[in-house]
Short mmCIF file of C-alpha atoms and ligand atoms in Angstrom, two decimals:
data_model
loop_
_atom_site.label_atom_id
_atom_site.label_comp_id
_atom_site.label_asym_id
_atom_site.label_seq_id
_atom_site.Cartn_x
_atom_site.Cartn_y
_atom_site.Cartn_z
CA MET A 1 95.89 122.75 66.54
CA SER A 2 95.56 119.13 67.64
CA GLN A 3 97.25 118.69 71.31
CA LYS A 4 99.55 116.30 69.66
CA ASN A 5 100.41 118.74 67.35
CA TYR A 6 100.97 121.12 69.66
CA ILE A 7 102.96 119.00 72.01
CA GLU A 8 105.23 117.82 68.98
CA ALA A 9 105.85 121.26 67.99
CA ASN A 10 107.16 122.45 71.30
CA LYS A 11 108.76 119.50 72.85
CA ASN A 12 112.11 120.69 72.81
CA ARG A 13 111.11 123.94 74.69
CA PHE A 14 109.02 121.90 77.29
CA LEU A 15 112.20 119.70 78.10
CA ALA A 16 114.75 123.10 78.44
CA GLU A 17 112.12 124.57 80.66
CA LEU A 18 111.79 121.11 82.83
CA PHE A 19 116.19 121.40 82.65
CA GLU A 20 115.77 124.95 84.15
CA TRP A 21 113.80 123.75 87.11
CA LEU A 22 116.30 120.81 87.41
CA ARG A 23 118.93 122.92 87.84
CA ILE A 24 118.21 124.43 90.87
CA PRO A 25 118.87 122.29 94.28
CA SER A 26 115.77 122.26 95.85
CA ILE A 27 116.44 120.27 98.60
CA SER A 28 114.06 120.56 101.56
CA ALA A 29 116.00 118.47 104.28
CA ASP A 30 118.81 120.79 104.16
CA PRO A 31 118.30 124.50 105.58
CA ALA A 32 121.05 125.80 103.81
CA TYR A 33 118.85 125.58 100.62
CA GLU A 34 116.62 127.45 101.54
CA ASP A 35 116.86 130.48 98.98
CA ASP A 36 116.86 127.45 96.39
CA VAL A 37 113.86 126.02 97.16
CA ARG A 38 112.07 129.05 96.88
CA ARG A 39 113.64 129.65 93.43
CA ALA A 40 112.06 126.39 92.58
CA ALA A 41 108.79 127.73 93.95
CA GLU A 42 108.83 130.79 92.11
CA PHE A 43 109.72 128.93 89.11
CA VAL A 44 106.45 126.79 88.93
CA LYS A 45 104.64 129.80 89.96
CA SER A 46 105.81 132.06 86.91
CA LYS A 47 105.38 129.10 84.45
CA LEU A 48 101.87 128.25 85.69
CA GLU A 49 101.37 132.12 85.06
CA GLN A 50 102.67 131.92 81.62
CA ALA A 51 100.58 128.52 80.76
CA GLY A 52 97.12 130.65 81.68
CA ALA A 53 96.42 129.86 85.23
CA GLN A 54 95.02 132.66 87.59
CA ASN A 55 95.38 133.49 90.86
CA VAL A 56 99.04 132.19 90.93
CA VAL A 57 100.64 132.81 94.53
CA LEU A 58 102.87 131.39 96.64
CA GLU A 59 101.24 130.90 99.62
CA GLU A 60 103.47 130.89 102.93
CA THR A 61 103.80 128.49 105.46
CA ALA A 62 105.82 127.92 108.61
CA GLY A 63 108.03 126.00 105.78
CA ASN A 64 108.50 126.18 102.02
CA PRO A 65 105.66 127.81 100.17
CA VAL A 66 102.80 125.81 98.27
CA VAL A 67 102.47 127.21 94.96
CA TYR A 68 98.92 127.71 93.81
CA GLY A 69 97.35 128.81 90.59
CA GLU A 70 93.93 127.93 88.88
CA LYS A 71 92.23 128.15 86.23
CA ILE A 72 88.25 128.26 86.69
CA ILE A 73 86.29 127.78 83.32
CA ASP A 74 82.61 127.09 83.96
CA PRO A 75 81.49 126.58 87.75
CA ARG A 76 79.32 123.82 86.81
CA LEU A 77 82.42 121.51 85.50
CA PRO A 78 83.88 119.25 87.44
CA THR A 79 87.49 120.48 89.02
CA VAL A 80 90.65 118.88 88.81
CA LEU A 81 93.21 119.47 91.90
CA VAL A 82 96.69 118.96 90.74
CA TYR A 83 99.18 118.17 93.31
CA GLY A 84 102.92 117.34 93.11
CA HIS A 85 106.11 118.60 94.99
CA TYR A 86 108.82 120.90 93.70
CA ASP A 87 111.04 119.68 96.35
CA VAL A 88 114.00 117.03 96.16
CA GLN A 89 116.15 114.51 98.22
CA PRO A 90 119.56 115.09 98.97
CA SER A 91 122.00 114.12 96.33
CA VAL A 92 124.67 112.55 98.09
CA PRO A 93 126.76 110.42 97.71
CA ASN A 94 127.81 112.96 94.66
CA GLU A 95 130.68 110.86 94.02
CA LEU A 96 128.29 108.27 92.61
CA TRP A 97 126.79 110.39 89.90
CA GLU A 98 128.10 110.02 85.93
CA THR A 99 126.85 113.21 85.62
CA PRO A 100 126.07 115.82 88.61
CA ALA A 101 122.60 116.07 90.19
CA PHE A 102 121.63 119.15 89.34
CA GLU A 103 123.23 119.74 85.77
CA PRO A 104 120.30 117.86 83.82
CA THR A 105 121.63 115.74 81.13
CA VAL A 106 119.81 113.34 78.34
CA ARG A 107 121.39 109.67 77.82
CA ASN A 108 119.67 106.64 76.20
CA GLY A 109 116.67 108.66 76.16
CA ASN A 110 116.40 109.52 79.83
CA ILE A 111 116.92 112.61 81.57
CA TYR A 112 119.15 112.13 84.64
CA ALA A 113 119.03 114.54 87.47
CA ARG A 114 118.20 114.72 90.83
CA GLY A 115 113.99 115.14 90.54
CA ALA A 116 113.80 114.15 87.30
CA CYS A 117 111.12 111.72 88.04
CA ASP A 118 110.52 112.42 91.40
CA ASP A 119 109.10 114.86 91.49
CA LYS A 120 109.69 117.73 88.97
CA GLY A 121 109.77 115.67 85.71
CA GLN A 122 106.20 114.19 86.73
CA ALA A 123 104.52 117.57 88.23
CA TYR A 124 105.83 119.55 84.81
CA MET A 125 104.27 117.38 82.68
CA HIS A 126 100.69 118.65 84.03
CA VAL A 127 102.03 122.15 83.80
CA LYS A 128 102.52 121.54 80.23
CA ALA A 129 99.48 119.46 80.22
CA PHE A 130 97.57 122.49 81.48
CA GLU A 131 99.17 124.85 78.83
CA THR A 132 98.30 122.33 75.81
CA MET A 133 94.56 122.10 76.65
CA MET A 134 94.90 126.11 77.19
CA GLN A 135 96.51 126.25 73.66
CA THR A 136 94.58 124.14 71.85
CA GLY A 137 91.01 125.32 73.32
CA THR A 138 90.51 121.95 75.13
CA LEU A 139 90.59 122.30 78.78
CA SER A 140 87.43 120.32 79.82
CA CYS A 141 87.10 120.80 83.44
CA ASN A 142 88.29 123.52 86.15
CA VAL A 143 91.74 122.84 87.53
CA LYS A 144 93.71 124.14 90.53
CA PHE A 145 97.11 123.40 91.20
CA MET A 146 98.82 122.69 94.87
CA ILE A 147 102.25 122.24 94.23
CA GLU A 148 104.21 121.84 97.93
CA GLY A 149 107.77 122.16 98.71
CA GLU A 150 107.89 119.36 101.86
CA GLU A 151 107.07 116.37 100.19
CA GLU A 152 110.43 114.72 101.10
CA VAL A 153 110.37 115.78 104.55
CA GLY A 154 106.44 114.64 105.81
CA SER A 155 104.40 117.27 104.62
CA THR A 156 103.75 119.19 107.73
CA ASN A 157 103.28 122.24 106.91
CA LEU A 158 101.14 121.50 103.74
CA GLY A 159 98.62 119.52 106.36
CA ILE A 160 98.05 122.68 108.08
CA TYR A 161 97.91 124.71 104.85
CA VAL A 162 95.08 122.05 103.52
CA LYS A 163 93.07 122.24 107.13
CA ALA A 164 92.99 126.20 106.68
CA HIS A 165 92.01 126.26 103.07
CA LYS A 166 89.11 123.78 102.73
CA GLU A 167 86.71 125.94 100.38
CA LYS A 168 89.58 127.28 98.28
CA LEU A 169 90.70 123.72 97.46
CA LYS A 170 87.40 122.20 96.78
CA ALA A 171 87.48 119.70 94.10
CA ASN A 172 85.99 116.39 92.98
CA VAL A 173 89.11 114.55 92.69
CA ILE A 174 93.10 115.12 93.05
CA LEU A 175 95.46 113.55 90.13
CA ILE A 176 99.07 113.01 91.37
CA SER A 177 101.52 112.15 89.23
CA ASP A 178 104.51 111.12 91.65
CA THR A 179 104.23 107.18 91.55
CA GLY A 180 105.12 104.76 88.78
CA MET A 181 103.91 102.44 86.37
CA LEU A 182 104.72 99.20 85.31
CA ALA A 183 106.64 99.42 82.13
CA VAL A 184 106.78 102.01 79.09
CA ASP A 185 104.77 99.59 77.36
CA GLN A 186 102.79 98.09 80.03
CA PRO A 187 100.72 100.94 81.85
CA SER A 188 99.30 100.79 85.41
CA ILE A 189 97.69 102.49 88.26
CA ASP A 190 98.84 102.41 91.67
CA VAL A 191 95.44 102.05 93.84
CA GLY A 192 97.24 102.06 97.25
CA LEU A 193 100.23 103.37 99.13
CA ARG A 194 101.98 102.22 101.94
CA GLY A 195 101.91 104.47 105.41
CA LEU A 196 104.86 105.55 107.39
CA SER A 197 105.95 105.50 110.79
CA TYR A 198 109.78 106.91 111.54
CA ILE A 199 111.90 106.68 114.25
CA GLN A 200 115.06 107.24 115.70
CA VAL A 201 116.82 105.03 118.68
CA GLU A 202 119.51 105.99 120.97
CA VAL A 203 121.22 103.36 123.20
CA THR A 204 123.40 104.42 126.06
CA GLY A 205 126.00 102.33 127.67
CA PRO A 206 128.63 103.65 129.78
CA ASN A 207 129.01 107.56 130.37
CA ILE A 208 132.09 108.18 128.21
CA ASP A 209 133.63 106.11 125.16
CA LEU A 210 135.76 103.67 127.31
CA HIS A 211 139.27 101.66 126.43
CA SER A 212 137.69 98.44 124.77
CA GLY A 213 140.45 96.13 126.05
CA ILE A 214 140.43 97.94 129.91
CA TYR A 215 136.25 97.31 129.80
CA GLY A 216 135.58 95.11 127.11
CA GLY A 217 133.64 92.18 127.64
CA ALA A 218 132.37 93.42 131.14
CA VAL A 219 130.38 96.33 130.19
CA ALA A 220 127.84 96.67 127.61
CA ASN A 221 128.67 97.78 124.08
CA PRO A 222 125.56 100.03 123.14
CA ILE A 223 126.46 98.99 119.38
CA ASN A 224 126.17 94.97 119.96
CA VAL A 225 123.27 95.64 121.95
CA LEU A 226 121.75 97.89 119.48
CA CYS A 227 122.23 95.22 116.96
CA SER A 228 120.96 92.50 118.27
CA MET A 229 117.99 94.44 119.88
CA ILE A 230 117.89 95.08 116.10
CA ALA A 231 117.62 91.51 115.00
CA SER A 232 115.03 90.66 117.29
CA LEU A 233 112.68 92.50 115.35
CA HIS A 234 112.47 89.99 112.78
CA ASP A 235 111.61 86.15 113.32
CA GLU A 236 112.97 83.49 111.40
CA ASN A 237 109.99 83.63 108.71
CA ARG A 238 111.18 87.65 108.58
CA ARG A 239 107.64 88.28 110.24
CA ILE A 240 108.07 91.42 112.48
CA THR A 241 108.14 90.38 115.89
CA ILE A 242 106.43 93.82 117.59
CA PRO A 243 103.45 92.22 119.95
CA GLY A 244 100.02 93.52 117.99
CA PHE A 245 102.13 94.97 114.99
CA TYR A 246 100.42 92.84 112.17
CA ASP A 247 96.83 93.29 114.20
CA ASP A 248 95.35 95.63 112.18
CA VAL A 249 96.50 94.63 109.10
CA LEU A 250 93.80 94.30 106.29
CA GLU A 251 94.47 90.70 104.43
CA VAL A 252 94.15 91.07 101.19
CA SER A 253 92.00 88.48 99.77
CA LYS A 254 92.52 85.78 97.58
CA LYS A 255 90.95 87.33 94.59
CA ASP A 256 92.54 90.69 95.09
CA ARG A 257 96.14 88.85 95.31
CA ASP A 258 95.14 86.66 92.02
CA ALA A 259 94.78 90.43 90.45
CA LEU A 260 97.60 91.75 91.76
CA ALA A 261 99.65 88.64 90.61
CA LEU A 262 98.80 89.27 87.13
CA ALA A 263 100.76 92.25 86.62
CA PRO A 264 103.70 90.89 84.54
CA PHE A 265 107.07 90.37 86.69
CA SER A 266 110.16 88.59 86.21
CA LEU A 267 112.12 87.48 89.83
CA ASP A 268 115.23 86.79 87.39
CA LYS A 269 115.27 90.69 86.17
CA PHE A 270 114.50 92.40 89.47
CA LYS A 271 117.42 90.37 91.04
CA SER A 272 119.74 90.82 87.85
CA HIS A 273 119.11 94.60 88.15
CA LEU A 274 119.99 94.65 91.71
CA ASP A 275 123.22 92.41 91.41
CA ILE A 276 121.59 90.33 93.77
CA GLU A 277 121.32 85.98 94.15
CA ASP A 278 118.41 86.12 96.23
CA VAL A 279 115.57 87.96 97.54
CA MET A 280 114.56 88.10 101.20
CA GLY A 281 111.18 88.94 103.01
CA GLU A 282 108.17 87.51 104.83
CA ALA A 283 107.54 84.04 104.31
CA GLY A 284 104.58 83.21 102.33
CA PHE A 285 104.29 86.64 99.97
CA SER A 286 105.54 87.28 96.16
CA THR A 287 108.22 90.03 95.74
CA ASN A 288 105.34 92.81 94.83
CA GLU A 289 102.80 91.16 97.90
CA ARG A 290 106.26 92.01 100.05
CA THR A 291 106.31 95.49 98.74
CA GLY A 292 102.89 96.15 97.80
CA ILE A 293 100.14 94.49 100.56
CA ARG A 294 102.78 93.91 103.70
CA PRO A 295 103.70 95.93 106.18
CA THR A 296 107.67 95.97 106.75
CA LEU A 297 110.70 97.15 109.24
CA ASP A 298 113.86 98.97 108.04
CA VAL A 299 116.77 100.21 109.40
CA ASN A 300 117.56 103.52 107.38
CA GLY A 301 120.79 104.33 108.92
CA ILE A 302 123.06 103.17 112.14
CA TRP A 303 126.10 104.65 113.46
CA GLY A 304 128.14 105.01 116.86
CA GLY A 305 131.50 104.47 117.92
CA TYR A 306 134.38 105.18 115.53
CA THR A 307 134.25 105.00 111.84
CA GLY A 308 137.02 107.07 110.78
CA GLU A 309 140.68 106.05 109.16
CA GLY A 310 142.52 103.35 110.92
CA SER A 311 141.26 101.81 114.14
CA LYS A 312 140.71 102.92 117.09
CA THR A 313 139.81 100.77 120.33
CA VAL A 314 137.07 101.92 121.70
CA LEU A 315 133.92 101.06 123.61
CA PRO A 316 131.44 103.82 122.70
CA SER A 317 128.93 105.25 124.97
CA LYS A 318 126.34 105.89 122.58
CA ALA A 319 124.65 103.86 119.29
CA TYR A 320 121.69 105.33 116.85
CA ALA A 321 119.71 104.27 114.23
CA LYS A 322 117.10 105.22 112.35
CA ILE A 323 114.03 102.78 111.77
CA SER A 324 111.16 103.06 109.59
CA MET A 325 108.43 101.00 108.98
CA ARG A 326 105.84 100.99 106.14
CA LEU A 327 102.34 100.39 106.89
CA VAL A 328 99.20 98.90 105.28
CA PRO A 329 95.70 99.65 105.45
CA ASN A 330 94.54 99.68 108.22
CA GLN A 331 97.60 100.49 110.58
CA ARG A 332 97.55 103.66 112.16
CA SER A 333 101.26 105.14 112.46
CA GLU A 334 100.77 106.73 115.82
CA LYS A 335 99.82 102.98 116.85
CA ILE A 336 102.63 101.76 115.28
CA THR A 337 105.15 103.86 116.50
CA LYS A 338 103.71 103.61 120.20
CA LEU A 339 103.92 99.62 119.74
CA PHE A 340 107.33 99.97 118.36
CA GLN A 341 108.50 102.17 121.70
CA ASP A 342 106.99 100.07 123.99
CA HIS A 343 108.38 96.81 122.48
CA PHE A 344 112.07 98.58 122.10
CA GLU A 345 111.88 99.87 125.23
CA LYS A 346 110.83 96.36 126.91
CA ILE A 347 113.33 94.15 124.96
CA ALA A 348 116.55 96.85 126.48
CA PRO A 349 118.56 94.56 128.53
CA LYS A 350 119.16 96.51 132.10
CA SER A 351 122.95 97.16 131.01
CA VAL A 352 121.68 100.08 128.81
CA LYS A 353 119.16 102.72 128.69
CA VAL A 354 117.30 103.70 125.19
CA LYS A 355 115.57 106.57 124.11
CA VAL A 356 112.66 106.32 121.21
CA MET A 357 112.36 109.58 119.46
CA PRO A 358 109.34 109.24 116.76
CA HIS A 359 109.74 111.22 113.67
CA HIS A 360 107.24 112.28 110.62
CA GLY A 361 104.57 109.30 110.39
CA GLY A 362 101.63 108.90 107.55
CA GLU A 363 99.21 107.06 106.91
CA PRO A 364 98.45 104.38 104.23
CA VAL A 365 96.06 104.54 101.34
CA LEU A 366 93.90 102.49 99.09
CA THR A 367 91.67 103.84 96.26
CA PRO A 368 88.69 102.38 94.52
CA THR A 369 88.90 100.83 91.22
CA ASP A 370 84.90 101.28 90.71
CA SER A 371 85.09 105.40 91.15
CA ILE A 372 84.57 107.65 88.36
CA GLU A 373 88.18 108.95 88.26
CA PHE A 374 89.54 105.52 88.48
CA ARG A 375 87.58 104.73 85.39
CA ALA A 376 88.65 108.18 83.40
CA ALA A 377 92.34 107.47 84.49
CA SER A 378 92.03 104.07 83.05
CA ALA A 379 90.67 104.99 79.52
CA ALA A 380 93.21 107.97 79.31
CA MET A 381 95.70 105.38 79.65
CA LYS A 382 94.33 102.93 77.65
CA GLU A 383 93.94 105.54 75.10
CA ALA A 384 97.47 106.69 74.98
CA PHE A 385 99.39 103.55 75.27
CA GLY A 386 96.90 100.86 73.74
CA LYS A 387 96.53 98.86 76.53
CA GLU A 388 94.46 98.62 79.52
CA PRO A 389 96.31 99.46 82.68
CA ILE A 390 96.77 97.15 85.67
CA PRO A 391 95.81 98.08 89.14
CA THR A 392 98.91 97.64 91.26
CA ARG A 393 99.90 98.55 94.37
CA GLY A 394 102.66 101.21 95.48
CA GLY A 395 105.05 100.47 98.28
CA GLY A 396 106.05 104.22 98.59
CA SER A 397 104.55 106.55 101.00
CA ILE A 398 102.90 109.88 100.03
CA PRO A 399 101.52 110.83 103.47
CA ILE A 400 99.20 113.98 102.50
CA VAL A 401 97.20 111.55 100.27
CA ALA A 402 95.36 110.23 103.43
CA LEU A 403 95.20 113.58 105.05
CA PHE A 404 93.79 114.92 101.65
CA GLU A 405 90.81 112.17 101.83
CA LYS A 406 89.96 112.96 105.67
CA GLU A 407 90.20 117.09 105.12
CA LEU A 408 88.77 117.63 102.19
CA GLY A 409 87.04 114.23 101.37
CA LEU A 410 88.60 113.65 97.85
CA LYS A 411 90.23 110.32 96.57
CA SER A 412 93.29 111.03 94.70
CA VAL A 413 94.24 109.58 91.37
CA LEU A 414 97.60 108.11 91.69
CA PHE A 415 98.43 108.94 87.86
CA GLY A 416 102.29 107.98 87.80
CA PHE A 417 104.50 107.85 84.62
CA GLY A 418 107.90 106.93 86.42
CA LEU A 419 109.10 103.22 86.46
CA ASP A 420 111.04 101.41 89.59
CA SER A 421 114.27 101.50 87.76
CA ASP A 422 114.61 105.17 87.72
CA ALA A 423 116.40 105.45 90.84
CA ILE A 424 114.63 108.11 92.85
CA HIS A 425 116.36 109.35 95.98
CA SER A 426 119.52 107.24 94.60
CA PRO A 427 122.83 108.46 92.52
CA ASN A 428 121.78 108.94 88.99
CA GLU A 429 117.90 109.50 89.41
CA LYS A 430 116.39 109.67 85.90
CA TYR A 431 113.48 109.93 83.75
CA GLY A 432 112.59 108.89 80.41
CA LEU A 433 112.00 111.41 77.56
CA PHE A 434 109.34 108.84 76.49
CA ASN A 435 107.23 109.18 79.83
CA PHE A 436 107.45 112.60 80.01
CA TYR A 437 105.88 113.48 76.77
CA LYS A 438 103.83 110.52 77.12
CA GLY A 439 102.53 111.81 80.34
CA ILE A 440 101.75 115.44 78.81
CA GLU A 441 99.70 113.15 76.37
CA THR A 442 97.91 111.34 78.65
CA ILE A 443 97.22 114.20 81.19
CA PRO A 444 94.53 115.54 78.78
CA LEU A 445 93.12 112.54 78.13
CA PHE A 446 92.16 112.43 81.66
CA TYR A 447 90.30 115.52 81.62
CA LYS A 448 88.58 114.43 78.68
CA HIS A 449 87.36 111.23 80.07
CA TYR A 450 86.46 112.55 83.72
CA ALA A 451 84.36 115.29 82.23
CA GLY A 452 82.74 112.59 79.83
CA LEU A 453 81.75 110.62 82.97
CA VAL A 454 80.87 112.92 85.78
CA ARG A 455 78.51 114.54 83.25
N1 LIG B 501 106.97 109.83 94.93
C1 LIG B 501 107.71 109.40 96.62
C2 LIG B 501 106.68 108.01 96.87
C3 LIG B 501 106.80 107.14 95.77
C4 LIG B 501 107.41 106.68 94.78
C5 LIG B 501 105.27 106.16 95.80
C6 LIG B 501 107.45 105.65 94.12
C7 LIG B 501 105.16 105.25 95.37
C8 LIG B 501 106.13 104.88 94.39
C9 LIG B 501 107.47 110.39 97.52
O1 LIG B 501 108.24 111.66 97.03
C10 LIG B 501 108.51 109.84 98.61
O2 LIG B 501 109.77 109.32 98.58
N2 LIG B 501 107.66 109.85 99.74
C11 LIG B 501 108.45 109.71 100.91
C12 LIG B 501 108.04 109.38 102.41
C13 LIG B 501 108.35 110.92 102.78
C14 LIG B 501 107.54 110.86 104.31
C15 LIG B 501 109.63 111.08 103.00
C16 LIG B 501 109.12 107.83 100.87
O3 LIG B 501 108.12 107.16 100.38
O4 LIG B 501 110.02 107.40 101.23
MN1 LIG B 502 108.17 112.06 94.72
MN1 LIG B 503 110.46 111.09 96.98
#
């Protein structure tokens, strides 16, 4: 049977299985879901076994297990290492979901569920593509699977696992579907990802909450101070004011900027989709450049003082914020975190104390477009979509990709099938049925072209 016919004959079962996986709330950020996280790992383990993988194990770590499995058909053939993650982001705010986050539902040709696109739906395409190749006798490369459960919390334990298992993870290329493409009729391949520095700050004013009438106006309000400190981190051109912040930013050449500008993009559609009158960002750069090739600084959350019902006239003792910076080549997260820390401490007025607490970080990556793996990915997309994929820059981060390169010496192919409109991490996350099945159809073509090019 041909791959296409096999997929067609089994498509309903593929979807039913994915739904079973999506029903497990494998939220890595919340320890209350530890058992569910493990169940999600067990689920994909059993599906890899059923698909024909060997030596399938849950590799224990200090945190959530890594699911490993392999199929070595001939040591002389190239080996593809497939990476994905079975953990998901929290579903809150739940009241904004049209149908519950962990009750997958199909509406208008889309699967709605937390993890539908990021990353269970995309990771599962690889399991089913593998099954398809096994069942049709068309597997043309060795394959190793490594599906982790802590991507959404920084992949710290996977990093440790990778360093300890370099021999076992030996491969020729890493294949990842955890990013997006431009449109269902315009394939694209990310050739870069941004890095991340993530920091929490605490600003303390007086040692207790005070009456805002008795003390207000005379004592620093840490929320007011935090807000002006944060505001000062951008200048009037929306450039980040931390000294040295841009020092290592790799300026993208005119030629490369022109190439990136070829990607079809409608600013009007972008604005209307988000219901905004205008965009905002660094002067001198287009919207796609602002998300792709430029670094950012964003407040992810800010709190303090009274936020309950009604009013309480209080001058709070403390204010907090979570701040993230997206980094581009060749910025280093450790250095940027340090620059932030020094600057933030320096700009604090004497009337408050500040504490800067770094969270996880990750390094940016760039992948070459003249490599065998990129050409194979490109050829696969072209064959499946009938159109040459456009190289794009992904604005998000997958911190483990830089570590794969450093520790395993392997480049990754960011073979993503999601759409920006899939609302990953948001309420009503979705993934197109078209994208799901198209991915299952396209992945085997990568193996075919890769095996052909390596030879
Ligand atoms: N799959 C995303 C990353 C992504 C999405 C890259 C779309 C490019 C396009 C991943 O699961 C993710 O959300 N990563 C986090 C980083 C992590 C350390 C929490 C991110 O980018 O915020
Ligand atoms: Mn992801
Ligand atoms: Mn994610």
